[in-house]
mmCIF file of C-alpha atoms in Angstrom:
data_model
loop_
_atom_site.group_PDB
_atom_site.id
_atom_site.type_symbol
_atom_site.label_atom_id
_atom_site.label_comp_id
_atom_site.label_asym_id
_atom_site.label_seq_id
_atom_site.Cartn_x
_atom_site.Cartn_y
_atom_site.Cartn_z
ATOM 1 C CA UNK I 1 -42.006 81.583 153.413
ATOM 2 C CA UNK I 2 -43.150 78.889 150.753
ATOM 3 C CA UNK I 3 -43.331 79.613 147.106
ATOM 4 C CA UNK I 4 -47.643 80.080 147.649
ATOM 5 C CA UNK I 5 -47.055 82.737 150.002
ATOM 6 C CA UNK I 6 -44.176 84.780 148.207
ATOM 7 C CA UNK I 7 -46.517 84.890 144.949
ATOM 8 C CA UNK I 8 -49.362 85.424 146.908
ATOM 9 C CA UNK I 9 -47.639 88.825 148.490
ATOM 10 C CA UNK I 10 -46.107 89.332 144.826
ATOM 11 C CA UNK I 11 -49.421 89.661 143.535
ATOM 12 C CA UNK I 12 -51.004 92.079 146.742
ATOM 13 C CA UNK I 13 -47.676 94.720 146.016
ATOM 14 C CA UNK I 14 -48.202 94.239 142.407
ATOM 15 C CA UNK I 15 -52.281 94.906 142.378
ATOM 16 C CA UNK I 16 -50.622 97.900 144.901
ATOM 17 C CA UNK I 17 -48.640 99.801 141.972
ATOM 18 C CA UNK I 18 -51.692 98.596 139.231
ATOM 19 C CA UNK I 19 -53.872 100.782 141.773
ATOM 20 C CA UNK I 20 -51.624 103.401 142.546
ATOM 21 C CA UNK I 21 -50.960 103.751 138.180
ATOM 22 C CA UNK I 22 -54.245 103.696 137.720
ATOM 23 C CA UNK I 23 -55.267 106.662 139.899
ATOM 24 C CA UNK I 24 -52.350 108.623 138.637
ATOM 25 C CA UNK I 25 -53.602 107.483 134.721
ATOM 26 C CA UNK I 26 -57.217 108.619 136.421
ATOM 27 C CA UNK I 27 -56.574 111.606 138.239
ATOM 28 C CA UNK I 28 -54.986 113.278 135.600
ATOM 29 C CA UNK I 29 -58.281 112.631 133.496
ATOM 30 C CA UNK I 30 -60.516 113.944 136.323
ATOM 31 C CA UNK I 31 -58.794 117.252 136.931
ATOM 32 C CA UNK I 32 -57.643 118.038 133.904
ATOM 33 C CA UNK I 33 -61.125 120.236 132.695
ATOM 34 C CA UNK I 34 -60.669 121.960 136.517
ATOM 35 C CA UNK I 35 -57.411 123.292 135.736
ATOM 36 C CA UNK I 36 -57.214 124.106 132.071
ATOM 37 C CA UNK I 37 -60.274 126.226 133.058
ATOM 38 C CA UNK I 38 -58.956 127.903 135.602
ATOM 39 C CA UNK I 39 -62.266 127.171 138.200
ATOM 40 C CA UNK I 40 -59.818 126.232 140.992
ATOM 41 C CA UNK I 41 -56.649 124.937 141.691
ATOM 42 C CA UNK I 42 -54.583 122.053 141.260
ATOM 43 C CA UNK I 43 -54.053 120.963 144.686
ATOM 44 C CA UNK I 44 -58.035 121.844 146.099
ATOM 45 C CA UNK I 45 -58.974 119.704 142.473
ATOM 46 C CA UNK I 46 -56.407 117.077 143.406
ATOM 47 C CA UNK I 47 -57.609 116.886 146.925
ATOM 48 C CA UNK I 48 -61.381 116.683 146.224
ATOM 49 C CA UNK I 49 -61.108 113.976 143.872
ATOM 50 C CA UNK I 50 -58.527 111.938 145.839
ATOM 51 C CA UNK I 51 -61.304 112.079 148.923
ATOM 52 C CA UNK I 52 -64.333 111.154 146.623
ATOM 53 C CA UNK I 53 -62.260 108.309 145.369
ATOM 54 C CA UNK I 54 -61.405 106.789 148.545
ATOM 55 C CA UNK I 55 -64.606 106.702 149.735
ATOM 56 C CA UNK I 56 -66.657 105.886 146.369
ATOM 57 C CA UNK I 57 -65.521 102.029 146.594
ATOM 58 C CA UNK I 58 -66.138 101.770 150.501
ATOM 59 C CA UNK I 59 -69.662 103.164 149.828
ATOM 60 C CA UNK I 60 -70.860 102.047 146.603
ATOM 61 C CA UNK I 61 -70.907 97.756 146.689
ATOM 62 C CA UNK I 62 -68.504 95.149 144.719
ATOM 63 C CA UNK I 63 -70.691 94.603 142.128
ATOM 64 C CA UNK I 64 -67.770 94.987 139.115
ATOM 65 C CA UNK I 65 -65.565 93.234 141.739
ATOM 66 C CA UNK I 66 -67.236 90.379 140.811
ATOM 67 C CA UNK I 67 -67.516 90.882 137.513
ATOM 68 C CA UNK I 68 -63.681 91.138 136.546
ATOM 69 C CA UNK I 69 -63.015 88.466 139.058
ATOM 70 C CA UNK I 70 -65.416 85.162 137.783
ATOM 71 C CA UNK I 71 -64.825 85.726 134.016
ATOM 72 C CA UNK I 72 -61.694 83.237 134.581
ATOM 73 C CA UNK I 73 -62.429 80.501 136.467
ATOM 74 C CA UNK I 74 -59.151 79.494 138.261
ATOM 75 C CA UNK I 75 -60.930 77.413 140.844
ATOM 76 C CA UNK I 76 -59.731 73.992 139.480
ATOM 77 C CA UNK I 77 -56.233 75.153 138.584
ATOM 78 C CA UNK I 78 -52.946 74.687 139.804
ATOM 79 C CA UNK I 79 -51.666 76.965 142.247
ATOM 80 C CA UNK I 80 -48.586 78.006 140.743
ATOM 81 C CA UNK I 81 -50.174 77.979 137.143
ATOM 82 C CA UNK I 82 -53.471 80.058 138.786
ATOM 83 C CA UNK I 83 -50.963 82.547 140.633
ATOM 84 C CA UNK I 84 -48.623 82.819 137.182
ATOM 85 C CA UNK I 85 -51.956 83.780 135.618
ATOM 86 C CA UNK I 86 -53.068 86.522 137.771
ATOM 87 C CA UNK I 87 -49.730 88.058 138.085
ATOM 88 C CA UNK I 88 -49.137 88.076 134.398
ATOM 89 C CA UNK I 89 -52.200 89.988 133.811
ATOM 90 C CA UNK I 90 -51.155 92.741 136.561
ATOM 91 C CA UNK I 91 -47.965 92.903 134.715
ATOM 92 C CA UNK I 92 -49.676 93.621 131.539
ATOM 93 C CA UNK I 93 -51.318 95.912 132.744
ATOM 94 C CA UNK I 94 -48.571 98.029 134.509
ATOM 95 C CA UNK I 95 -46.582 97.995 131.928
ATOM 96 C CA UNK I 96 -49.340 99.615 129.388
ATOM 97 C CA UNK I 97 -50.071 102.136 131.810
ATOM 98 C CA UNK I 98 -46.904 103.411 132.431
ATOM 99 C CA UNK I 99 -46.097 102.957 128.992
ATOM 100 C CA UNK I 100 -48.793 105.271 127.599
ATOM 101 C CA UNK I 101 -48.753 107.209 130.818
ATOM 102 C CA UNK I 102 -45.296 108.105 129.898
ATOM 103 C CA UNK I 103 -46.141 109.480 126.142
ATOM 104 C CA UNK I 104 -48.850 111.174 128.075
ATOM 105 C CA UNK I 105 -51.780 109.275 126.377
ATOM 106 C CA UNK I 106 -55.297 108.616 128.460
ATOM 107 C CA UNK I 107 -55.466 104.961 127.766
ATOM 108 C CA UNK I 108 -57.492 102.626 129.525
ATOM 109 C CA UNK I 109 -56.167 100.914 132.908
ATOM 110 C CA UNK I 110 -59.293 98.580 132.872
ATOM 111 C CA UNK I 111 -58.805 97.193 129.189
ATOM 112 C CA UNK I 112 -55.108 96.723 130.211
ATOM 113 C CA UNK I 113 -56.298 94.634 132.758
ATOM 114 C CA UNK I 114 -59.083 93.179 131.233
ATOM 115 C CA UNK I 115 -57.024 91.989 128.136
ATOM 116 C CA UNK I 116 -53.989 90.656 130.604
ATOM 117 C CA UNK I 117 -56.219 88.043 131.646
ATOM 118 C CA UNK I 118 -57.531 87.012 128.905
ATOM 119 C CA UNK I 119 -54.284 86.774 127.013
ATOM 120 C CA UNK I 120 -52.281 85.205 130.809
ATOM 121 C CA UNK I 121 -55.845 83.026 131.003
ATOM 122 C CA UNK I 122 -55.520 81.328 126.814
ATOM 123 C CA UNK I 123 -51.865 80.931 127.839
ATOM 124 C CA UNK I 124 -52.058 79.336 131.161
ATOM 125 C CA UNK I 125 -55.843 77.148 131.171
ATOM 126 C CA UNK I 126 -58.112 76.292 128.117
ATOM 127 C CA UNK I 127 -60.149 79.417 126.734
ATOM 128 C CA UNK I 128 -63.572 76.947 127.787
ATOM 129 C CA UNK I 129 -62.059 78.109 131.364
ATOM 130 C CA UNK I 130 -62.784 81.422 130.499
ATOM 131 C CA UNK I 131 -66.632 82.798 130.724
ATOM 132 C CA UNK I 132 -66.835 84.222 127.364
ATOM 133 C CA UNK I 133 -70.433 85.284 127.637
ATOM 134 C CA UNK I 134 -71.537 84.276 124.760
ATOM 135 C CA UNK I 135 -74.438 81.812 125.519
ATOM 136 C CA UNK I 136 -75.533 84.164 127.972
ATOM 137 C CA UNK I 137 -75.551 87.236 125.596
ATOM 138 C CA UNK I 138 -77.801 84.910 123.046
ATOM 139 C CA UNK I 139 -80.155 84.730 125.985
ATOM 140 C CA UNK I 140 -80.190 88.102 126.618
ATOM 141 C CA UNK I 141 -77.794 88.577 129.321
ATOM 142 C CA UNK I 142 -74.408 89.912 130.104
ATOM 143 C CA UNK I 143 -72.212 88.169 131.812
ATOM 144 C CA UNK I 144 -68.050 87.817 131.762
ATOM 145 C CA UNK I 145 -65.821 88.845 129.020
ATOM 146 C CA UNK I 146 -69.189 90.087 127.032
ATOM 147 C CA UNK I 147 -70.243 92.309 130.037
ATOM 148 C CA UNK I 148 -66.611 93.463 130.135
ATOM 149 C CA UNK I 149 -66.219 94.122 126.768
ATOM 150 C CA UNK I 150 -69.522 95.792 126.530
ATOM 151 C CA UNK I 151 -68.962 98.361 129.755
ATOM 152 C CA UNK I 152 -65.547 98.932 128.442
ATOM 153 C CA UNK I 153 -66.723 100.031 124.588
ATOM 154 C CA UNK I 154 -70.100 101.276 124.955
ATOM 155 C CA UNK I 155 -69.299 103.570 127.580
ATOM 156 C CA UNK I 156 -67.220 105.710 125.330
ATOM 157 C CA UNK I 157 -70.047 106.330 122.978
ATOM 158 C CA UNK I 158 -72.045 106.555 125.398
ATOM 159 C CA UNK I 159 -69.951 109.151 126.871
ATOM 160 C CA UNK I 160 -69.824 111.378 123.728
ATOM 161 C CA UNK I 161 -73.555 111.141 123.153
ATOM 162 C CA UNK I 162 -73.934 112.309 126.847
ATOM 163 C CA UNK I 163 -71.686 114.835 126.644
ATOM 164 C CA UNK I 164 -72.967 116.431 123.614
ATOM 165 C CA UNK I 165 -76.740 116.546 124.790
ATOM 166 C CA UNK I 166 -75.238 117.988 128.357
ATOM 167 C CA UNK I 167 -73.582 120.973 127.307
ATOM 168 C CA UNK I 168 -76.133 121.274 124.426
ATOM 169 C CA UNK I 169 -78.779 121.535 127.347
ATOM 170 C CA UNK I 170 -76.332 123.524 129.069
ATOM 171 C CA UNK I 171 -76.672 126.017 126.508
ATOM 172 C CA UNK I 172 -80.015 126.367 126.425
ATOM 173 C CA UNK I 173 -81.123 126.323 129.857
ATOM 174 C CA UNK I 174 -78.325 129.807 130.074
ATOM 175 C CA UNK I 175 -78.466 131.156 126.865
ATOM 176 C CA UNK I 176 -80.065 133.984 127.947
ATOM 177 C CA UNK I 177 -77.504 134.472 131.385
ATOM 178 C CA UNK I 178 -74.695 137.051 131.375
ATOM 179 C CA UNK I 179 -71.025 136.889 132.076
ATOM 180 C CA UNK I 180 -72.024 136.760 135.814
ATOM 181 C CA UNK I 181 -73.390 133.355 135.622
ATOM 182 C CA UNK I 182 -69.922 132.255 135.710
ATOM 183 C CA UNK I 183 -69.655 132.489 139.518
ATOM 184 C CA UNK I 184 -72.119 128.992 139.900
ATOM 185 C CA UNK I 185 -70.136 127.221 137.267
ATOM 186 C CA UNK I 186 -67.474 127.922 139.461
ATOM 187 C CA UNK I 187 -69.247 126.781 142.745
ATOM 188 C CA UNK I 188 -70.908 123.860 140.976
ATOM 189 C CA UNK I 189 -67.545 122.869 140.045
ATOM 190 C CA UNK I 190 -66.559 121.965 143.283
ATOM 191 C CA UNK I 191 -69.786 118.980 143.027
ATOM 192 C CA UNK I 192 -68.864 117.730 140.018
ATOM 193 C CA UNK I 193 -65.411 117.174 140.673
ATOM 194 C CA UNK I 194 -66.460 115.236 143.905
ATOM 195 C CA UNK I 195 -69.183 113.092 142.159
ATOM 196 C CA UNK I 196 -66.781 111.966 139.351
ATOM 197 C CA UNK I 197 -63.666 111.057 141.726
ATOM 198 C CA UNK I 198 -66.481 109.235 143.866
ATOM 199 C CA UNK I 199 -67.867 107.684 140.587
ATOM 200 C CA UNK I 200 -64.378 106.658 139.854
ATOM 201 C CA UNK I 201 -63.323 105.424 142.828
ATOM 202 C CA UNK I 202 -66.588 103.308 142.733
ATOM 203 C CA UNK I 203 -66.099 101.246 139.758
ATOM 204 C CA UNK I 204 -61.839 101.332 138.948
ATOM 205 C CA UNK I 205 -60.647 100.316 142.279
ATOM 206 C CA UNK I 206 -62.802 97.088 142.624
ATOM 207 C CA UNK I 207 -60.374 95.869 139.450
ATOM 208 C CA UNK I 208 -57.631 95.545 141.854
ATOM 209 C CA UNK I 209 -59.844 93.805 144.796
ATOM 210 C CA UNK I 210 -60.666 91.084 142.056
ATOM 211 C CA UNK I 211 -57.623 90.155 141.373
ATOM 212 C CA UNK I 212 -56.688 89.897 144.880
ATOM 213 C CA UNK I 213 -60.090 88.169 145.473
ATOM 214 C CA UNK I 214 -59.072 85.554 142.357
ATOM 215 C CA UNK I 215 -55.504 85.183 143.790
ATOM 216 C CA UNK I 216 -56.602 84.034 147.429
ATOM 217 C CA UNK I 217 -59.043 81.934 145.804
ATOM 218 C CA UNK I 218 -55.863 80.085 143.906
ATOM 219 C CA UNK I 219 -53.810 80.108 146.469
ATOM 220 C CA UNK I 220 -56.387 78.301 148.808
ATOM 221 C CA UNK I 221 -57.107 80.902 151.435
ATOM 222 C CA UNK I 222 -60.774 81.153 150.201
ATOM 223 C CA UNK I 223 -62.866 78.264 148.823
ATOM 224 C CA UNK I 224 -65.225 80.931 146.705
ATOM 225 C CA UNK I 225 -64.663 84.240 145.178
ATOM 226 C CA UNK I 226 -64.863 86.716 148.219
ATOM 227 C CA UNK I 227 -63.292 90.054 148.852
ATOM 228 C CA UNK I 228 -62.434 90.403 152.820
ATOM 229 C CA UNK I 229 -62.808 94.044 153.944
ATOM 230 C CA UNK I 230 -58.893 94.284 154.417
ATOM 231 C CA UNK I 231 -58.400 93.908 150.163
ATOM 232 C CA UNK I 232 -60.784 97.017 150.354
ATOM 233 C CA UNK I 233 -59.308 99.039 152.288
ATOM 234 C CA UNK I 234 -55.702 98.222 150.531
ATOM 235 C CA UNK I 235 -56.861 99.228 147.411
ATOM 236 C CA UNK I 236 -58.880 102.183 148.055
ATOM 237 C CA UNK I 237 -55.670 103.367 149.287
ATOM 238 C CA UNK I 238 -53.601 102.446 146.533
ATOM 239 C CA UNK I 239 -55.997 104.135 144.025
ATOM 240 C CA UNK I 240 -56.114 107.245 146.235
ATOM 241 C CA UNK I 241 -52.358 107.954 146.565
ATOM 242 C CA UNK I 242 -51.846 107.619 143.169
ATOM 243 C CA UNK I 243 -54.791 110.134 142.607
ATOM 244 C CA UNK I 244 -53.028 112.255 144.814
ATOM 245 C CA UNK I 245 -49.562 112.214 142.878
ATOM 246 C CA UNK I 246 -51.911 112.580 139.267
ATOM 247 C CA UNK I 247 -50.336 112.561 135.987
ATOM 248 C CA UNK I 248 -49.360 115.884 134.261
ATOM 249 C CA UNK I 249 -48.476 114.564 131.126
ATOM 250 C CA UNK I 250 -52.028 113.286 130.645
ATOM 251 C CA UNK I 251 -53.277 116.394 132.279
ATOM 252 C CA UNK I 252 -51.552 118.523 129.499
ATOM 253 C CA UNK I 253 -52.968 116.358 126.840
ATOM 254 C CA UNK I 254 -56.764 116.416 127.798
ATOM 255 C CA UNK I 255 -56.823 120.038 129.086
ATOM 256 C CA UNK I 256 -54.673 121.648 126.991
ATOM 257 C CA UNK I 257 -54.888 120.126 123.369
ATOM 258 C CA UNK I 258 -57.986 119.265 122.311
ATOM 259 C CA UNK I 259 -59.649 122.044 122.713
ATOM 260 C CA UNK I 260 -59.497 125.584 124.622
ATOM 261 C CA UNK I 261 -62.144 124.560 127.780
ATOM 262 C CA UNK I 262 -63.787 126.830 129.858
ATOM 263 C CA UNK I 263 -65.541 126.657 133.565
ATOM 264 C CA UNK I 264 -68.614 125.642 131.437
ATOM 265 C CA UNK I 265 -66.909 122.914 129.411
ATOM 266 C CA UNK I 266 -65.188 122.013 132.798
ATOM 267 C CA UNK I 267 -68.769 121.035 134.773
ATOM 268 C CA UNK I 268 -70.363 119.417 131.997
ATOM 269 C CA UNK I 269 -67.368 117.258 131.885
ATOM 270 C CA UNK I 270 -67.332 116.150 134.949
ATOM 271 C CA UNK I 271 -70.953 115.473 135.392
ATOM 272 C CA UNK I 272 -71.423 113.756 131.746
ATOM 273 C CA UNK I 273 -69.068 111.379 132.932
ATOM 274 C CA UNK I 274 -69.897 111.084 136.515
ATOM 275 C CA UNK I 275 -73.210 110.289 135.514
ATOM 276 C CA UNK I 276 -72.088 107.248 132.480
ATOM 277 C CA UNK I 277 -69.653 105.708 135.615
ATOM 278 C CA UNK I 278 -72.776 106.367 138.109
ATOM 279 C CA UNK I 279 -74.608 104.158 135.814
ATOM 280 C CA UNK I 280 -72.341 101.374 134.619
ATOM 281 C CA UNK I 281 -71.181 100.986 138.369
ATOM 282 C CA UNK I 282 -75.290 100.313 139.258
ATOM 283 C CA UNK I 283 -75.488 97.452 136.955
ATOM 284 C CA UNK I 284 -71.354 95.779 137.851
ATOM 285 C CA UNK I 285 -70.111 96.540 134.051
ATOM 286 C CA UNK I 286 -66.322 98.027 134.515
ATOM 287 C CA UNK I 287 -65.529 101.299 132.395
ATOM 288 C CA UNK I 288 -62.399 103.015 132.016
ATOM 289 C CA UNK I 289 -62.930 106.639 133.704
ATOM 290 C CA UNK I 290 -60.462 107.496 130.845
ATOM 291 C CA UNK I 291 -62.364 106.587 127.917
ATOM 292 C CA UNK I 292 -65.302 108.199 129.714
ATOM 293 C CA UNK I 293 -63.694 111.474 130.484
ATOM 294 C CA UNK I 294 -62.122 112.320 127.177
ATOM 295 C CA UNK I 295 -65.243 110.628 125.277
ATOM 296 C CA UNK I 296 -67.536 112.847 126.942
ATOM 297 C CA UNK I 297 -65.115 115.996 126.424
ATOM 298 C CA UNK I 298 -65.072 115.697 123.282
ATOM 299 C CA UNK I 299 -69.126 115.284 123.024
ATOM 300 C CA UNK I 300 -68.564 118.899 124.892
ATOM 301 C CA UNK I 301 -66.435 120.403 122.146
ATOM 302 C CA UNK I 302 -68.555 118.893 119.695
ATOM 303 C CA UNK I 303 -71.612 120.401 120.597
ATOM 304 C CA UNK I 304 -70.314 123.896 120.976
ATOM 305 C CA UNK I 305 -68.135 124.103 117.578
ATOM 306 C CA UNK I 306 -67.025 120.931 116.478
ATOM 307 C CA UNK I 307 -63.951 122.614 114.547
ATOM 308 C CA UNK I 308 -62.576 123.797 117.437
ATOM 309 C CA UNK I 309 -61.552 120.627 118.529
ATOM 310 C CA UNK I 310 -58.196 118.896 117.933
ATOM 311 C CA UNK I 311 -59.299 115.930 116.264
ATOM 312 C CA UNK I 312 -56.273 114.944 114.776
ATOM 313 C CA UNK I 313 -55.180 114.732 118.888
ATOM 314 C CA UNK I 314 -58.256 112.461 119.178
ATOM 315 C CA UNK I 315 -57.683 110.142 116.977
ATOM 316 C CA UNK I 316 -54.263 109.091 118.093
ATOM 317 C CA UNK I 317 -55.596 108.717 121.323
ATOM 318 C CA UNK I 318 -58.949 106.867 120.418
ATOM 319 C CA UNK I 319 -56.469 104.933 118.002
ATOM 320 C CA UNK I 320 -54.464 103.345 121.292
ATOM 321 C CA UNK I 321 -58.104 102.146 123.257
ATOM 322 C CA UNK I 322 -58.034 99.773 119.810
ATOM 323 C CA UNK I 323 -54.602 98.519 120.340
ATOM 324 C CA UNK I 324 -55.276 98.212 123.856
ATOM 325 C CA UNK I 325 -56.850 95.248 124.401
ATOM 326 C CA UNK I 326 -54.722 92.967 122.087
ATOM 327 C CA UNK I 327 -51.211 94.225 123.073
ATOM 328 C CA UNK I 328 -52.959 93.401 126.707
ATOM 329 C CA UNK I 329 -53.111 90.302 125.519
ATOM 330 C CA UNK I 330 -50.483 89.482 124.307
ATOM 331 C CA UNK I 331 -47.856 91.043 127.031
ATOM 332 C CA UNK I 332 -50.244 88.978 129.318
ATOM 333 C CA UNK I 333 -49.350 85.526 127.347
ATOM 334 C CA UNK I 334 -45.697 87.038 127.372
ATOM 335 C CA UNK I 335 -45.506 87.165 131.237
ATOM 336 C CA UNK I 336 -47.435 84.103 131.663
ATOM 337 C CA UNK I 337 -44.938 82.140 129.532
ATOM 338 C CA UNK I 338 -41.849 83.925 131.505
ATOM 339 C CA UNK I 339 -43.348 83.076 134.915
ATOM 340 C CA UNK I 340 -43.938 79.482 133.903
ATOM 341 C CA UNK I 341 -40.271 79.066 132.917
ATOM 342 C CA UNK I 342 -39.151 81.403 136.023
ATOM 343 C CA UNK I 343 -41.046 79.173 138.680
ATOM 344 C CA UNK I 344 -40.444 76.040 137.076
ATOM 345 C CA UNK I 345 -37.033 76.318 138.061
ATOM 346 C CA UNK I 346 -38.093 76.618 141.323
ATOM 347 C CA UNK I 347 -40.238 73.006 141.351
#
């Protein structure tokens, strides 16, 4: 097996455990309102949403696919230097995840990746290699790093707004209900929880199929950016076992420490930010299911009693989607610059 080969199947197990962390990261965001409020349990929550998010990216296109995997153009580059750049950024972003996984923090698995490449891509190729966005954005449109940095920020806020009108409509629409209502919350439960993991499933596993996509297209397999139907299927399954083993750390945080949730709280979680991921996934801009989740719980809280949430929990974790991006970027120049020197020892 040449040297082309062994990075190429480097990169395919690598994008495997960035998939599988990230639906661990994810699932524990998903089903964390389910359990804290008690509407079902942990394994029927865990199941639903590891179903949804297989089939959400087999079902829903590869428009963020392409997205993430054109905003570096490696088509030009060296292979080695174009396959050190790709696997750097996977590195990156494993080791964030994990790292924050392991403090039990909901950080962001697409910022990890996002900023990876950027930081591997200024390391390994010039930054006019790398579609900024910023000529299209004065024209109006969003396209590259701009569309990636807009999907992966605005969705947040947009996730709080949502949230907040949600469960303020919520309130309204039931205000005048008894205890009894309780029983569809329950029911409707079971929906939400299906739409989110196939909202998730939609938009965070086609990270992983571009950075296969980008490394066949370095390594000379493809002459465009294309993802074959077998990168797919890899990573749908990646995503999905790693939803299946969740994260209970992450779990504890969001359902258990910001605020005390109910069946109520639970719903208009999950379809505040099914709906924000529904949306973002339509027009190909990548959000973090993360950000979205906790954004739009916390929109929940705040439009019930906004002093019953932990906000002092909130800010430390809205404090580490800040240092996200740049310690992305720079443990993605690190790796690039320790591949370089590993595989130049191989030329």
């Amino acid at each position: 097996m040449d040297l082309t080969t062994s990075l190429l199947a480097l990169t395919i197990i690598a994008v495997f455990v960035f998939d599988f962390t990230n639906g661990f990261h994810d699932a524990a965001d998903m089903v964390a309102t389910a359990i804290a409020s008690r509407a079902m349990k942990s394994s029927v929550a865990i199941f639903i949403v590891s179903l949804f998010t297989f089939l959400g990216p087999l079902l829903a296109g590869l428009a963020v696919a392409d997205t993430i995997g054109t905003f570096v153009d490696i088509s030009h580059t060296d292979i080695k230097d174009a396959q050190s750049l790709v696997i750097a950024a996977l590195f990156a972003a494993i080791t964030y995840n994990i790292t924050t996984w392991k403090f039990g923090l909901p950080s962001s698995s697409s910022n990890s990746l996002a900023g990876g490449l950027v930081g591997a891509g200024l390391f390994m190729v010039d930054s006019d290699r790398i579609n900024w966005g910023i000529d299209s954005l004065q024209n109006g449109h969003l396209e590259g790093v701009m569309k990636v940095v807009t999907g992966l920020f605005a969705s947040p806020f947009l996730g709080f707004i949502v949230g907040f009108m949600m469960m303020k409509l919520i309130f309204l629409i039931f205000k005048r209900f008894t205890i009894k209502i309780r029983a569809l919350f329950v029911v409707s439960q079971y929906f939400s929880v299906a739409w989110l993991g196939f909202s998730h499933g939609a938009n965070d596993a086609q990270k992983g199929m571009a950075i296969i996509g980008m490394m066949l297209l370095a390594s000379g397999d493809t002459t465009h950016f294309f993802i074959p139907l077998w990168v797919v299927l890899l990573c749908t399954t990646a995503i999905t076992l790693g939803t299946v083993f969740g994260g209970w750390n992450i779990i504890k945080t969001l359902g258990f420490e910001l605020y005390r949730i109910r069946v109520i709280h639970s719903v208009a979680n999950q379809m505040s930010a099914a709906a924000v991921n529904t949306i973002a996934t339509a027009i190909g801009a990548p959000t973090s299911t993360t950000q979205v989740v906790t954004a739009t719980l916390l929109g929940n809280g705040a439009a019930e009693k906004p002093s019953h949430v932990g906000w002092k929990k909130a800010s430390q974790i809205i404090a580490g989607w800040f240092v996200n991006v740049p310690v992305s970027m720079s443990l993605g120049a690190l790796y690039a610059y320790i591949l370089t020197h590993i595989l130049g020892a191989f030329s």
